[in-house]
Amino acid sequence: ELMQNRPQQAAQVAQEALKWLTAGDKLPLLRMDLADALSALSASDGTSKDTARQLYQQIAIEHADSPVAARATYNAAFAALENSDAADAKKWSELFAKRYPQDALAPDVTYVLAESLLQLNQPSEAITLLDQLIAAQKDNPMQTAWQLRLGHALYLAGQHDRAIDTMKRLAEQSADAATKAEALYLVGASYFQQDKLLESETALQASIDAKPDWRDGDETLLMLAQCL
């Protein structure tokens, strides 16, 4: 049902089946089907999102040896992060790393853990994870996102010189306007923290020039005004 993009019907089928299937190897698979269907519905239904998160956690705890346990544990971590519950995201990410270090989802979980550490104001720990991830997954399509988060972590950790060097390099290499804008903003913000206002102004203006309407464009303009 999910493959036919009909999550409402898929959820109903799974819920009916779960009324009589209470044990066995198929139970975690059926619970996973229900969780995935509810997750697909979550954009319009907050209750479905919460229920899906609880189901992923249940599968991870009660069916740790199931073929779907690793994905359920990842989904539990990701759902927590989406719900701004960084502490819970960290807990599930660390559980995944302990149980399934060789799973194909391991890089994604490492990123969730790094992001949760950032949100918990532990940028130095996030830097360590992001450095390892970037070095180990050079061909991963998430490289740019990881490098941007590394830039934020470096900035938050007060490693401004490295943040400047890393984000300058990314801005030069990237053809994407939003990536350039964010990287150059981090360059400018790092210079600003060093009281190098001329360099900060140049980088912040370059950020605005790259993409005036990027996500933190207003914040960039505010900092730019403080340089003048």
mmCIF file with all atom_site columns, C-alpha atoms in Angstrom:
data_model
loop_
_atom_site.group_PDB
_atom_site.id
_atom_site.type_symbol
_atom_site.label_atom_id
_atom_site.label_alt_id
_atom_site.label_comp_id
_atom_site.label_asym_id
_atom_site.label_entity_id
_atom_site.label_seq_id
_atom_site.pdbx_PDB_ins_code
_atom_site.Cartn_x
_atom_site.Cartn_y
_atom_site.Cartn_z
_atom_site.occupancy
_atom_site.B_iso_or_equiv
_atom_site.pdbx_formal_charge
_atom_site.auth_seq_id
_atom_site.auth_comp_id
_atom_site.auth_asym_id
_atom_site.auth_atom_id
_atom_site.pdbx_PDB_model_num
ATOM 1   C CA . GLU A 1 1   ? 0.000  0.000   0.000  1.00 0.00 ? 1   GLU A CA 1
ATOM 2   C CA . LEU A 1 2   ? 2.812  2.419   0.831  1.00 0.00 ? 2   LEU A CA 1
ATOM 3   C CA . MET A 1 3   ? 4.467  1.687   -2.478 1.00 0.00 ? 3   MET A CA 1
ATOM 4   C CA . GLN A 1 4   ? 1.264  2.889   -4.123 1.00 0.00 ? 4   GLN A CA 1
ATOM 5   C CA . ASN A 1 5   ? 1.475  6.125   -2.141 1.00 0.00 ? 5   ASN A CA 1
ATOM 6   C CA . ARG A 1 6   ? -1.639 5.372   -0.100 1.00 0.00 ? 6   ARG A CA 1
ATOM 7   C CA . PRO A 1 7   ? -0.433 5.674   3.514  1.00 0.00 ? 7   PRO A CA 1
ATOM 8   C CA . GLN A 1 8   ? -3.937 6.099   4.965  1.00 0.00 ? 8   GLN A CA 1
ATOM 9   C CA . GLN A 1 9   ? -5.066 2.771   3.529  1.00 0.00 ? 9   GLN A CA 1
ATOM 10  C CA . ALA A 1 10  ? -1.765 1.128   4.457  1.00 0.00 ? 10  ALA A CA 1
ATOM 11  C CA . ALA A 1 11  ? -2.157 2.277   8.061  1.00 0.00 ? 11  ALA A CA 1
ATOM 12  C CA . GLN A 1 12  ? -5.677 0.897   8.227  1.00 0.00 ? 12  GLN A CA 1
ATOM 13  C CA . VAL A 1 13  ? -4.607 -2.490  6.862  1.00 0.00 ? 13  VAL A CA 1
ATOM 14  C CA . ALA A 1 14  ? -1.709 -2.712  9.330  1.00 0.00 ? 14  ALA A CA 1
ATOM 15  C CA . GLN A 1 15  ? -3.887 -1.683  12.274 1.00 0.00 ? 15  GLN A CA 1
ATOM 16  C CA . GLU A 1 16  ? -6.459 -4.349  11.436 1.00 0.00 ? 16  GLU A CA 1
ATOM 17  C CA . ALA A 1 17  ? -3.782 -7.013  11.091 1.00 0.00 ? 17  ALA A CA 1
ATOM 18  C CA . LEU A 1 18  ? -2.203 -6.059  14.413 1.00 0.00 ? 18  LEU A CA 1
ATOM 19  C CA . LYS A 1 19  ? -5.496 -6.845  16.162 1.00 0.00 ? 19  LYS A CA 1
ATOM 20  C CA . TRP A 1 20  ? -4.872 -10.553 15.649 1.00 0.00 ? 20  TRP A CA 1
ATOM 21  C CA . LEU A 1 21  ? -1.095 -10.766 15.129 1.00 0.00 ? 21  LEU A CA 1
ATOM 22  C CA . THR A 1 22  ? 0.465  -10.398 18.587 1.00 0.00 ? 22  THR A CA 1
ATOM 23  C CA . ALA A 1 23  ? 3.662  -12.441 18.283 1.00 0.00 ? 23  ALA A CA 1
ATOM 24  C CA . GLY A 1 24  ? 6.047  -14.010 15.786 1.00 0.00 ? 24  GLY A CA 1
ATOM 25  C CA . ASP A 1 25  ? 8.632  -12.883 13.256 1.00 0.00 ? 25  ASP A CA 1
ATOM 26  C CA . LYS A 1 26  ? 6.095  -10.888 11.268 1.00 0.00 ? 26  LYS A CA 1
ATOM 27  C CA . LEU A 1 27  ? 5.062  -8.687  14.178 1.00 0.00 ? 27  LEU A CA 1
ATOM 28  C CA . PRO A 1 28  ? 7.968  -6.201  13.955 1.00 0.00 ? 28  PRO A CA 1
ATOM 29  C CA . LEU A 1 29  ? 7.537  -6.048  10.177 1.00 0.00 ? 29  LEU A CA 1
ATOM 30  C CA . LEU A 1 30  ? 3.869  -5.216  10.533 1.00 0.00 ? 30  LEU A CA 1
ATOM 31  C CA . ARG A 1 31  ? 4.573  -2.647  13.221 1.00 0.00 ? 31  ARG A CA 1
ATOM 32  C CA . MET A 1 32  ? 7.175  -1.128  10.911 1.00 0.00 ? 32  MET A CA 1
ATOM 33  C CA . ASP A 1 33  ? 4.635  -0.940  8.090  1.00 0.00 ? 33  ASP A CA 1
ATOM 34  C CA . LEU A 1 34  ? 2.252  0.884   10.409 1.00 0.00 ? 34  LEU A CA 1
ATOM 35  C CA . ALA A 1 35  ? 4.945  3.246   11.668 1.00 0.00 ? 35  ALA A CA 1
ATOM 36  C CA . ASP A 1 36  ? 6.032  4.083   8.119  1.00 0.00 ? 36  ASP A CA 1
ATOM 37  C CA . ALA A 1 37  ? 2.449  4.704   7.048  1.00 0.00 ? 37  ALA A CA 1
ATOM 38  C CA . LEU A 1 38  ? 1.791  6.961   10.023 1.00 0.00 ? 38  LEU A CA 1
ATOM 39  C CA . SER A 1 39  ? 5.063  8.775   9.417  1.00 0.00 ? 39  SER A CA 1
ATOM 40  C CA . ALA A 1 40  ? 3.967  9.445   5.847  1.00 0.00 ? 40  ALA A CA 1
ATOM 41  C CA . LEU A 1 41  ? 0.754  10.936  7.229  1.00 0.00 ? 41  LEU A CA 1
ATOM 42  C CA . SER A 1 42  ? 2.516  13.050  9.842  1.00 0.00 ? 42  SER A CA 1
ATOM 43  C CA . ALA A 1 43  ? 2.766  16.209  7.725  1.00 0.00 ? 43  ALA A CA 1
ATOM 44  C CA . SER A 1 44  ? -0.957 16.739  8.192  1.00 0.00 ? 44  SER A CA 1
ATOM 45  C CA . ASP A 1 45  ? -1.494 14.891  11.456 1.00 0.00 ? 45  ASP A CA 1
ATOM 46  C CA . GLY A 1 46  ? 0.661  15.503  14.514 1.00 0.00 ? 46  GLY A CA 1
ATOM 47  C CA . THR A 1 47  ? -0.877 12.555  16.335 1.00 0.00 ? 47  THR A CA 1
ATOM 48  C CA . SER A 1 48  ? 0.265  10.195  13.578 1.00 0.00 ? 48  SER A CA 1
ATOM 49  C CA . LYS A 1 49  ? 3.799  11.578  13.891 1.00 0.00 ? 49  LYS A CA 1
ATOM 50  C CA . ASP A 1 50  ? 3.908  10.933  17.631 1.00 0.00 ? 50  ASP A CA 1
ATOM 51  C CA . THR A 1 51  ? 2.475  7.429   17.225 1.00 0.00 ? 51  THR A CA 1
ATOM 52  C CA . ALA A 1 52  ? 4.986  6.592   14.504 1.00 0.00 ? 52  ALA A CA 1
ATOM 53  C CA . ARG A 1 53  ? 7.828  7.742   16.738 1.00 0.00 ? 53  ARG A CA 1
ATOM 54  C CA . GLN A 1 54  ? 6.562  5.557   19.584 1.00 0.00 ? 54  GLN A CA 1
ATOM 55  C CA . LEU A 1 55  ? 6.279  2.556   17.272 1.00 0.00 ? 55  LEU A CA 1
ATOM 56  C CA . TYR A 1 56  ? 9.841  2.988   16.004 1.00 0.00 ? 56  TYR A CA 1
ATOM 57  C CA . GLN A 1 57  ? 11.024 3.084   19.612 1.00 0.00 ? 57  GLN A CA 1
ATOM 58  C CA . GLN A 1 58  ? 8.965  -0.004  20.465 1.00 0.00 ? 58  GLN A CA 1
ATOM 59  C CA . ILE A 1 59  ? 10.460 -1.955  17.576 1.00 0.00 ? 59  ILE A CA 1
ATOM 60  C CA . ALA A 1 60  ? 13.977 -0.897  18.546 1.00 0.00 ? 60  ALA A CA 1
ATOM 61  C CA . ILE A 1 61  ? 13.451 -2.042  22.138 1.00 0.00 ? 61  ILE A CA 1
ATOM 62  C CA . GLU A 1 62  ? 11.328 -5.159  21.724 1.00 0.00 ? 62  GLU A CA 1
ATOM 63  C CA . HIS A 1 63  ? 12.638 -6.495  18.402 1.00 0.00 ? 63  HIS A CA 1
ATOM 64  C CA . ALA A 1 64  ? 16.352 -5.658  18.475 1.00 0.00 ? 64  ALA A CA 1
ATOM 65  C CA . ASP A 1 65  ? 17.229 -8.730  16.366 1.00 0.00 ? 65  ASP A CA 1
ATOM 66  C CA . SER A 1 66  ? 14.614 -8.094  13.693 1.00 0.00 ? 66  SER A CA 1
ATOM 67  C CA . PRO A 1 67  ? 15.728 -7.222  10.144 1.00 0.00 ? 67  PRO A CA 1
ATOM 68  C CA . VAL A 1 68  ? 13.978 -3.865  10.565 1.00 0.00 ? 68  VAL A CA 1
ATOM 69  C CA . ALA A 1 69  ? 15.445 -3.038  13.984 1.00 0.00 ? 69  ALA A CA 1
ATOM 70  C CA . ALA A 1 70  ? 18.344 -0.938  12.691 1.00 0.00 ? 70  ALA A CA 1
ATOM 71  C CA . ARG A 1 71  ? 16.083 1.214   10.530 1.00 0.00 ? 71  ARG A CA 1
ATOM 72  C CA . ALA A 1 72  ? 13.573 1.536   13.359 1.00 0.00 ? 72  ALA A CA 1
ATOM 73  C CA . THR A 1 73  ? 16.330 2.748   15.693 1.00 0.00 ? 73  THR A CA 1
ATOM 74  C CA . TYR A 1 74  ? 17.504 5.269   13.104 1.00 0.00 ? 74  TYR A CA 1
ATOM 75  C CA . ASN A 1 75  ? 13.942 6.444   12.532 1.00 0.00 ? 75  ASN A CA 1
ATOM 76  C CA . ALA A 1 76  ? 13.459 6.848   16.287 1.00 0.00 ? 76  ALA A CA 1
ATOM 77  C CA . ALA A 1 77  ? 16.554 9.056   16.419 1.00 0.00 ? 77  ALA A CA 1
ATOM 78  C CA . PHE A 1 78  ? 15.572 11.067  13.357 1.00 0.00 ? 78  PHE A CA 1
ATOM 79  C CA . ALA A 1 79  ? 11.994 11.540  14.567 1.00 0.00 ? 79  ALA A CA 1
ATOM 80  C CA . ALA A 1 80  ? 13.284 12.820  17.901 1.00 0.00 ? 80  ALA A CA 1
ATOM 81  C CA . LEU A 1 81  ? 15.532 15.303  16.131 1.00 0.00 ? 81  LEU A CA 1
ATOM 82  C CA . GLU A 1 82  ? 12.649 16.461  13.948 1.00 0.00 ? 82  GLU A CA 1
ATOM 83  C CA . ASN A 1 83  ? 10.645 16.985  17.122 1.00 0.00 ? 83  ASN A CA 1
ATOM 84  C CA . SER A 1 84  ? 13.429 19.162  18.598 1.00 0.00 ? 84  SER A CA 1
ATOM 85  C CA . ASP A 1 85  ? 14.167 16.526  21.235 1.00 0.00 ? 85  ASP A CA 1
ATOM 86  C CA . ALA A 1 86  ? 17.940 16.499  20.898 1.00 0.00 ? 86  ALA A CA 1
ATOM 87  C CA . ALA A 1 87  ? 18.544 14.511  24.078 1.00 0.00 ? 87  ALA A CA 1
ATOM 88  C CA . ASP A 1 88  ? 16.319 11.676  22.846 1.00 0.00 ? 88  ASP A CA 1
ATOM 89  C CA . ALA A 1 89  ? 17.883 11.810  19.382 1.00 0.00 ? 89  ALA A CA 1
ATOM 90  C CA . LYS A 1 90  ? 21.286 11.429  21.016 1.00 0.00 ? 90  LYS A CA 1
ATOM 91  C CA . LYS A 1 91  ? 20.086 8.452   23.047 1.00 0.00 ? 91  LYS A CA 1
ATOM 92  C CA . TRP A 1 92  ? 18.742 6.551   20.033 1.00 0.00 ? 92  TRP A CA 1
ATOM 93  C CA . SER A 1 93  ? 21.725 7.448   17.865 1.00 0.00 ? 93  SER A CA 1
ATOM 94  C CA . GLU A 1 94  ? 24.136 6.143   20.470 1.00 0.00 ? 94  GLU A CA 1
ATOM 95  C CA . LEU A 1 95  ? 22.093 2.952   20.809 1.00 0.00 ? 95  LEU A CA 1
ATOM 96  C CA . PHE A 1 96  ? 22.271 2.471   17.041 1.00 0.00 ? 96  PHE A CA 1
ATOM 97  C CA . ALA A 1 97  ? 26.047 3.024   17.032 1.00 0.00 ? 97  ALA A CA 1
ATOM 98  C CA . LYS A 1 98  ? 26.453 0.399   19.742 1.00 0.00 ? 98  LYS A CA 1
ATOM 99  C CA . ARG A 1 99  ? 24.205 -2.226  18.150 1.00 0.00 ? 99  ARG A CA 1
ATOM 100 C CA . TYR A 1 100 ? 24.605 -1.723  14.405 1.00 0.00 ? 100 TYR A CA 1
ATOM 101 C CA . PRO A 1 101 ? 27.985 -0.087  13.658 1.00 0.00 ? 101 PRO A CA 1
ATOM 102 C CA . GLN A 1 102 ? 28.291 -1.795  10.261 1.00 0.00 ? 102 GLN A CA 1
ATOM 103 C CA . ASP A 1 103 ? 24.779 -1.033  9.035  1.00 0.00 ? 103 ASP A CA 1
ATOM 104 C CA . ALA A 1 104 ? 24.375 0.980   5.835  1.00 0.00 ? 104 ALA A CA 1
ATOM 105 C CA . LEU A 1 105 ? 22.522 3.664   7.805  1.00 0.00 ? 105 LEU A CA 1
ATOM 106 C CA . ALA A 1 106 ? 25.505 4.259   10.098 1.00 0.00 ? 106 ALA A CA 1
ATOM 107 C CA . PRO A 1 107 ? 26.633 7.489   8.336  1.00 0.00 ? 107 PRO A CA 1
ATOM 108 C CA . ASP A 1 108 ? 23.129 8.930   8.560  1.00 0.00 ? 108 ASP A CA 1
ATOM 109 C CA . VAL A 1 109 ? 22.928 8.092   12.251 1.00 0.00 ? 109 VAL A CA 1
ATOM 110 C CA . THR A 1 110 ? 26.325 9.661   12.887 1.00 0.00 ? 110 THR A CA 1
ATOM 111 C CA . TYR A 1 111 ? 25.010 12.857  11.316 1.00 0.00 ? 111 TYR A CA 1
ATOM 112 C CA . VAL A 1 112 ? 21.891 12.763  13.517 1.00 0.00 ? 112 VAL A CA 1
ATOM 113 C CA . LEU A 1 113 ? 24.119 12.282  16.558 1.00 0.00 ? 113 LEU A CA 1
ATOM 114 C CA . ALA A 1 114 ? 26.361 15.175  15.534 1.00 0.00 ? 114 ALA A CA 1
ATOM 115 C CA . GLU A 1 115 ? 23.344 17.414  14.984 1.00 0.00 ? 115 GLU A CA 1
ATOM 116 C CA . SER A 1 116 ? 21.874 16.442  18.350 1.00 0.00 ? 116 SER A CA 1
ATOM 117 C CA . LEU A 1 117 ? 25.188 17.316  20.017 1.00 0.00 ? 117 LEU A CA 1
ATOM 118 C CA . LEU A 1 118 ? 25.139 20.704  18.318 1.00 0.00 ? 118 LEU A CA 1
ATOM 119 C CA . GLN A 1 119 ? 21.657 21.361  19.623 1.00 0.00 ? 119 GLN A CA 1
ATOM 120 C CA . LEU A 1 120 ? 22.776 20.272  23.092 1.00 0.00 ? 120 LEU A CA 1
ATOM 121 C CA . ASN A 1 121 ? 25.562 22.877  22.958 1.00 0.00 ? 121 ASN A CA 1
ATOM 122 C CA . GLN A 1 122 ? 28.345 20.316  22.618 1.00 0.00 ? 122 GLN A CA 1
ATOM 123 C CA . PRO A 1 123 ? 30.025 21.578  19.425 1.00 0.00 ? 123 PRO A CA 1
ATOM 124 C CA . SER A 1 124 ? 33.453 20.098  20.137 1.00 0.00 ? 124 SER A CA 1
ATOM 125 C CA . GLU A 1 125 ? 31.993 16.600  20.269 1.00 0.00 ? 125 GLU A CA 1
ATOM 126 C CA . ALA A 1 126 ? 30.024 17.314  17.088 1.00 0.00 ? 126 ALA A CA 1
ATOM 127 C CA . ILE A 1 127 ? 33.228 18.442  15.344 1.00 0.00 ? 127 ILE A CA 1
ATOM 128 C CA . THR A 1 128 ? 34.903 15.124  16.112 1.00 0.00 ? 128 THR A CA 1
ATOM 129 C CA . LEU A 1 129 ? 32.018 13.152  14.621 1.00 0.00 ? 129 LEU A CA 1
ATOM 130 C CA . LEU A 1 130 ? 31.646 15.385  11.552 1.00 0.00 ? 130 LEU A CA 1
ATOM 131 C CA . ASP A 1 131 ? 35.391 15.269  10.830 1.00 0.00 ? 131 ASP A CA 1
ATOM 132 C CA . GLN A 1 132 ? 35.274 11.463  10.934 1.00 0.00 ? 132 GLN A CA 1
ATOM 133 C CA . LEU A 1 133 ? 32.158 11.341  8.789  1.00 0.00 ? 133 LEU A CA 1
ATOM 134 C CA . ILE A 1 134 ? 33.490 13.711  6.123  1.00 0.00 ? 134 ILE A CA 1
ATOM 135 C CA . ALA A 1 135 ? 36.797 11.835  5.916  1.00 0.00 ? 135 ALA A CA 1
ATOM 136 C CA . ALA A 1 136 ? 35.190 8.392   5.721  1.00 0.00 ? 136 ALA A CA 1
ATOM 137 C CA . GLN A 1 137 ? 32.371 9.191   3.283  1.00 0.00 ? 137 GLN A CA 1
ATOM 138 C CA . LYS A 1 138 ? 34.045 11.296  0.589  1.00 0.00 ? 138 LYS A CA 1
ATOM 139 C CA . ASP A 1 139 ? 31.584 10.278  -2.149 1.00 0.00 ? 139 ASP A CA 1
ATOM 140 C CA . ASN A 1 140 ? 28.459 10.612  -0.058 1.00 0.00 ? 140 ASN A CA 1
ATOM 141 C CA . PRO A 1 141 ? 25.936 13.066  -1.550 1.00 0.00 ? 141 PRO A CA 1
ATOM 142 C CA . MET A 1 142 ? 25.458 14.554  1.933  1.00 0.00 ? 142 MET A CA 1
ATOM 143 C CA . GLN A 1 143 ? 29.022 15.880  1.993  1.00 0.00 ? 143 GLN A CA 1
ATOM 144 C CA . THR A 1 144 ? 28.004 19.498  1.468  1.00 0.00 ? 144 THR A CA 1
ATOM 145 C CA . ALA A 1 145 ? 25.407 19.396  4.251  1.00 0.00 ? 145 ALA A CA 1
ATOM 146 C CA . TRP A 1 146 ? 27.926 17.802  6.595  1.00 0.00 ? 146 TRP A CA 1
ATOM 147 C CA . GLN A 1 147 ? 30.560 20.414  5.800  1.00 0.00 ? 147 GLN A CA 1
ATOM 148 C CA . LEU A 1 148 ? 28.113 23.241  6.456  1.00 0.00 ? 148 LEU A CA 1
ATOM 149 C CA . ARG A 1 149 ? 27.214 21.759  9.822  1.00 0.00 ? 149 ARG A CA 1
ATOM 150 C CA . LEU A 1 150 ? 30.930 21.391  10.538 1.00 0.00 ? 150 LEU A CA 1
ATOM 151 C CA . GLY A 1 151 ? 31.264 25.104  9.815  1.00 0.00 ? 151 GLY A CA 1
ATOM 152 C CA . HIS A 1 152 ? 28.527 25.876  12.333 1.00 0.00 ? 152 HIS A CA 1
ATOM 153 C CA . ALA A 1 153 ? 30.132 23.580  14.909 1.00 0.00 ? 153 ALA A CA 1
ATOM 154 C CA . LEU A 1 154 ? 33.533 25.221  14.448 1.00 0.00 ? 154 LEU A CA 1
ATOM 155 C CA . TYR A 1 155 ? 31.969 28.652  14.825 1.00 0.00 ? 155 TYR A CA 1
ATOM 156 C CA . LEU A 1 156 ? 30.085 27.663  17.970 1.00 0.00 ? 156 LEU A CA 1
ATOM 157 C CA . ALA A 1 157 ? 33.207 26.050  19.436 1.00 0.00 ? 157 ALA A CA 1
ATOM 158 C CA . GLY A 1 158 ? 35.161 29.279  18.919 1.00 0.00 ? 158 GLY A CA 1
ATOM 159 C CA . GLN A 1 159 ? 37.473 27.701  16.327 1.00 0.00 ? 159 GLN A CA 1
ATOM 160 C CA . HIS A 1 160 ? 37.090 30.740  14.107 1.00 0.00 ? 160 HIS A CA 1
ATOM 161 C CA . ASP A 1 161 ? 40.277 30.422  12.050 1.00 0.00 ? 161 ASP A CA 1
ATOM 162 C CA . ARG A 1 162 ? 39.416 26.884  11.028 1.00 0.00 ? 162 ARG A CA 1
ATOM 163 C CA . ALA A 1 163 ? 35.793 27.860  10.384 1.00 0.00 ? 163 ALA A CA 1
ATOM 164 C CA . ILE A 1 164 ? 36.996 30.619  8.047  1.00 0.00 ? 164 ILE A CA 1
ATOM 165 C CA . ASP A 1 165 ? 39.370 28.347  6.139  1.00 0.00 ? 165 ASP A CA 1
ATOM 166 C CA . THR A 1 166 ? 36.868 25.495  5.855  1.00 0.00 ? 166 THR A CA 1
ATOM 167 C CA . MET A 1 167 ? 33.925 27.647  4.781  1.00 0.00 ? 167 MET A CA 1
ATOM 168 C CA . LYS A 1 168 ? 35.989 29.717  2.331  1.00 0.00 ? 168 LYS A CA 1
ATOM 169 C CA . ARG A 1 169 ? 37.045 26.504  0.635  1.00 0.00 ? 169 ARG A CA 1
ATOM 170 C CA . LEU A 1 170 ? 33.474 25.230  0.496  1.00 0.00 ? 170 LEU A CA 1
ATOM 171 C CA . ALA A 1 171 ? 32.174 28.528  -0.916 1.00 0.00 ? 171 ALA A CA 1
ATOM 172 C CA . GLU A 1 172 ? 34.818 28.429  -3.634 1.00 0.00 ? 172 GLU A CA 1
ATOM 173 C CA . GLN A 1 173 ? 34.063 24.835  -4.566 1.00 0.00 ? 173 GLN A CA 1
ATOM 174 C CA . SER A 1 174 ? 30.267 24.944  -4.538 1.00 0.00 ? 174 SER A CA 1
ATOM 175 C CA . ALA A 1 175 ? 28.130 26.013  -7.482 1.00 0.00 ? 175 ALA A CA 1
ATOM 176 C CA . ASP A 1 176 ? 25.004 26.147  -5.318 1.00 0.00 ? 176 ASP A CA 1
ATOM 177 C CA . ALA A 1 177 ? 23.980 29.691  -4.375 1.00 0.00 ? 177 ALA A CA 1
ATOM 178 C CA . ALA A 1 178 ? 22.424 28.746  -1.024 1.00 0.00 ? 178 ALA A CA 1
ATOM 179 C CA . THR A 1 179 ? 25.541 26.793  -0.032 1.00 0.00 ? 179 THR A CA 1
ATOM 180 C CA . LYS A 1 180 ? 27.760 29.738  -0.950 1.00 0.00 ? 180 LYS A CA 1
ATOM 181 C CA . ALA A 1 181 ? 25.555 32.130  1.005  1.00 0.00 ? 181 ALA A CA 1
ATOM 182 C CA . GLU A 1 182 ? 25.620 29.997  4.149  1.00 0.00 ? 182 GLU A CA 1
ATOM 183 C CA . ALA A 1 183 ? 29.343 29.282  3.961  1.00 0.00 ? 183 ALA A CA 1
ATOM 184 C CA . LEU A 1 184 ? 30.193 32.948  3.426  1.00 0.00 ? 184 LEU A CA 1
ATOM 185 C CA . TYR A 1 185 ? 27.912 33.952  6.282  1.00 0.00 ? 185 TYR A CA 1
ATOM 186 C CA . LEU A 1 186 ? 29.902 31.662  8.585  1.00 0.00 ? 186 LEU A CA 1
ATOM 187 C CA . VAL A 1 187 ? 33.118 33.220  7.281  1.00 0.00 ? 187 VAL A CA 1
ATOM 188 C CA . GLY A 1 188 ? 31.765 36.688  7.999  1.00 0.00 ? 188 GLY A CA 1
ATOM 189 C CA . ALA A 1 189 ? 30.415 35.720  11.412 1.00 0.00 ? 189 ALA A CA 1
ATOM 190 C CA . SER A 1 190 ? 33.761 34.206  12.374 1.00 0.00 ? 190 SER A CA 1
ATOM 191 C CA . TYR A 1 191 ? 35.628 37.338  11.313 1.00 0.00 ? 191 TYR A CA 1
ATOM 192 C CA . PHE A 1 192 ? 33.082 39.378  13.284 1.00 0.00 ? 192 PHE A CA 1
ATOM 193 C CA . GLN A 1 193 ? 33.895 37.409  16.441 1.00 0.00 ? 193 GLN A CA 1
ATOM 194 C CA . GLN A 1 194 ? 37.570 38.252  15.860 1.00 0.00 ? 194 GLN A CA 1
ATOM 195 C CA . ASP A 1 195 ? 36.739 41.972  15.534 1.00 0.00 ? 195 ASP A CA 1
ATOM 196 C CA . LYS A 1 196 ? 37.949 41.934  11.932 1.00 0.00 ? 196 LYS A CA 1
ATOM 197 C CA . LEU A 1 197 ? 35.079 44.073  10.754 1.00 0.00 ? 197 LEU A CA 1
ATOM 198 C CA . LEU A 1 198 ? 36.361 44.863  7.262  1.00 0.00 ? 198 LEU A CA 1
ATOM 199 C CA . GLU A 1 199 ? 36.866 41.186  6.453  1.00 0.00 ? 199 GLU A CA 1
ATOM 200 C CA . SER A 1 200 ? 33.510 40.385  8.050  1.00 0.00 ? 200 SER A CA 1
ATOM 201 C CA . GLU A 1 201 ? 31.741 43.032  5.959  1.00 0.00 ? 201 GLU A CA 1
ATOM 202 C CA . THR A 1 202 ? 33.274 41.673  2.752  1.00 0.00 ? 202 THR A CA 1
ATOM 203 C CA . ALA A 1 203 ? 32.234 38.084  3.484  1.00 0.00 ? 203 ALA A CA 1
ATOM 204 C CA . LEU A 1 204 ? 28.733 39.001  4.648  1.00 0.00 ? 204 LEU A CA 1
ATOM 205 C CA . GLN A 1 205 ? 28.120 41.150  1.577  1.00 0.00 ? 205 GLN A CA 1
ATOM 206 C CA . ALA A 1 206 ? 29.325 38.268  -0.597 1.00 0.00 ? 206 ALA A CA 1
ATOM 207 C CA . SER A 1 207 ? 26.818 36.031  1.204  1.00 0.00 ? 207 SER A CA 1
ATOM 208 C CA . ILE A 1 208 ? 23.968 38.399  0.379  1.00 0.00 ? 208 ILE A CA 1
ATOM 209 C CA . ASP A 1 209 ? 25.181 38.770  -3.204 1.00 0.00 ? 209 ASP A CA 1
ATOM 210 C CA . ALA A 1 210 ? 25.241 34.982  -3.618 1.00 0.00 ? 210 ALA A CA 1
ATOM 211 C CA . LYS A 1 211 ? 21.587 34.562  -2.568 1.00 0.00 ? 211 LYS A CA 1
ATOM 212 C CA . PRO A 1 212 ? 19.754 37.513  -0.997 1.00 0.00 ? 212 PRO A CA 1
ATOM 213 C CA . ASP A 1 213 ? 16.796 35.364  0.090  1.00 0.00 ? 213 ASP A CA 1
ATOM 214 C CA . TRP A 1 214 ? 18.714 32.505  1.655  1.00 0.00 ? 214 TRP A CA 1
ATOM 215 C CA . ARG A 1 215 ? 17.357 31.049  4.897  1.00 0.00 ? 215 ARG A CA 1
ATOM 216 C CA . ASP A 1 216 ? 19.312 33.339  7.276  1.00 0.00 ? 216 ASP A CA 1
ATOM 217 C CA . GLY A 1 217 ? 19.519 36.326  4.970  1.00 0.00 ? 217 GLY A CA 1
ATOM 218 C CA . ASP A 1 218 ? 17.930 38.652  7.534  1.00 0.00 ? 218 ASP A CA 1
ATOM 219 C CA . GLU A 1 219 ? 20.456 37.666  10.181 1.00 0.00 ? 219 GLU A CA 1
ATOM 220 C CA . THR A 1 220 ? 23.244 38.217  7.659  1.00 0.00 ? 220 THR A CA 1
ATOM 221 C CA . LEU A 1 221 ? 21.983 41.740  6.934  1.00 0.00 ? 221 LEU A CA 1
ATOM 222 C CA . LEU A 1 222 ? 21.737 42.484  10.642 1.00 0.00 ? 222 LEU A CA 1
ATOM 223 C CA . MET A 1 223 ? 25.329 41.468  11.262 1.00 0.00 ? 223 MET A CA 1
ATOM 224 C CA . LEU A 1 224 ? 26.446 43.361  8.157  1.00 0.00 ? 224 LEU A CA 1
ATOM 225 C CA . ALA A 1 225 ? 24.849 46.517  9.517  1.00 0.00 ? 225 ALA A CA 1
ATOM 226 C CA . GLN A 1 226 ? 26.880 46.117  12.713 1.00 0.00 ? 226 GLN A CA 1
ATOM 227 C CA . CYS A 1 227 ? 30.070 46.086  10.670 1.00 0.00 ? 227 CYS A CA 1
ATOM 228 C CA . LEU A 1 228 ? 29.386 49.504  9.125  1.00 0.00 ? 228 LEU A CA 1
#
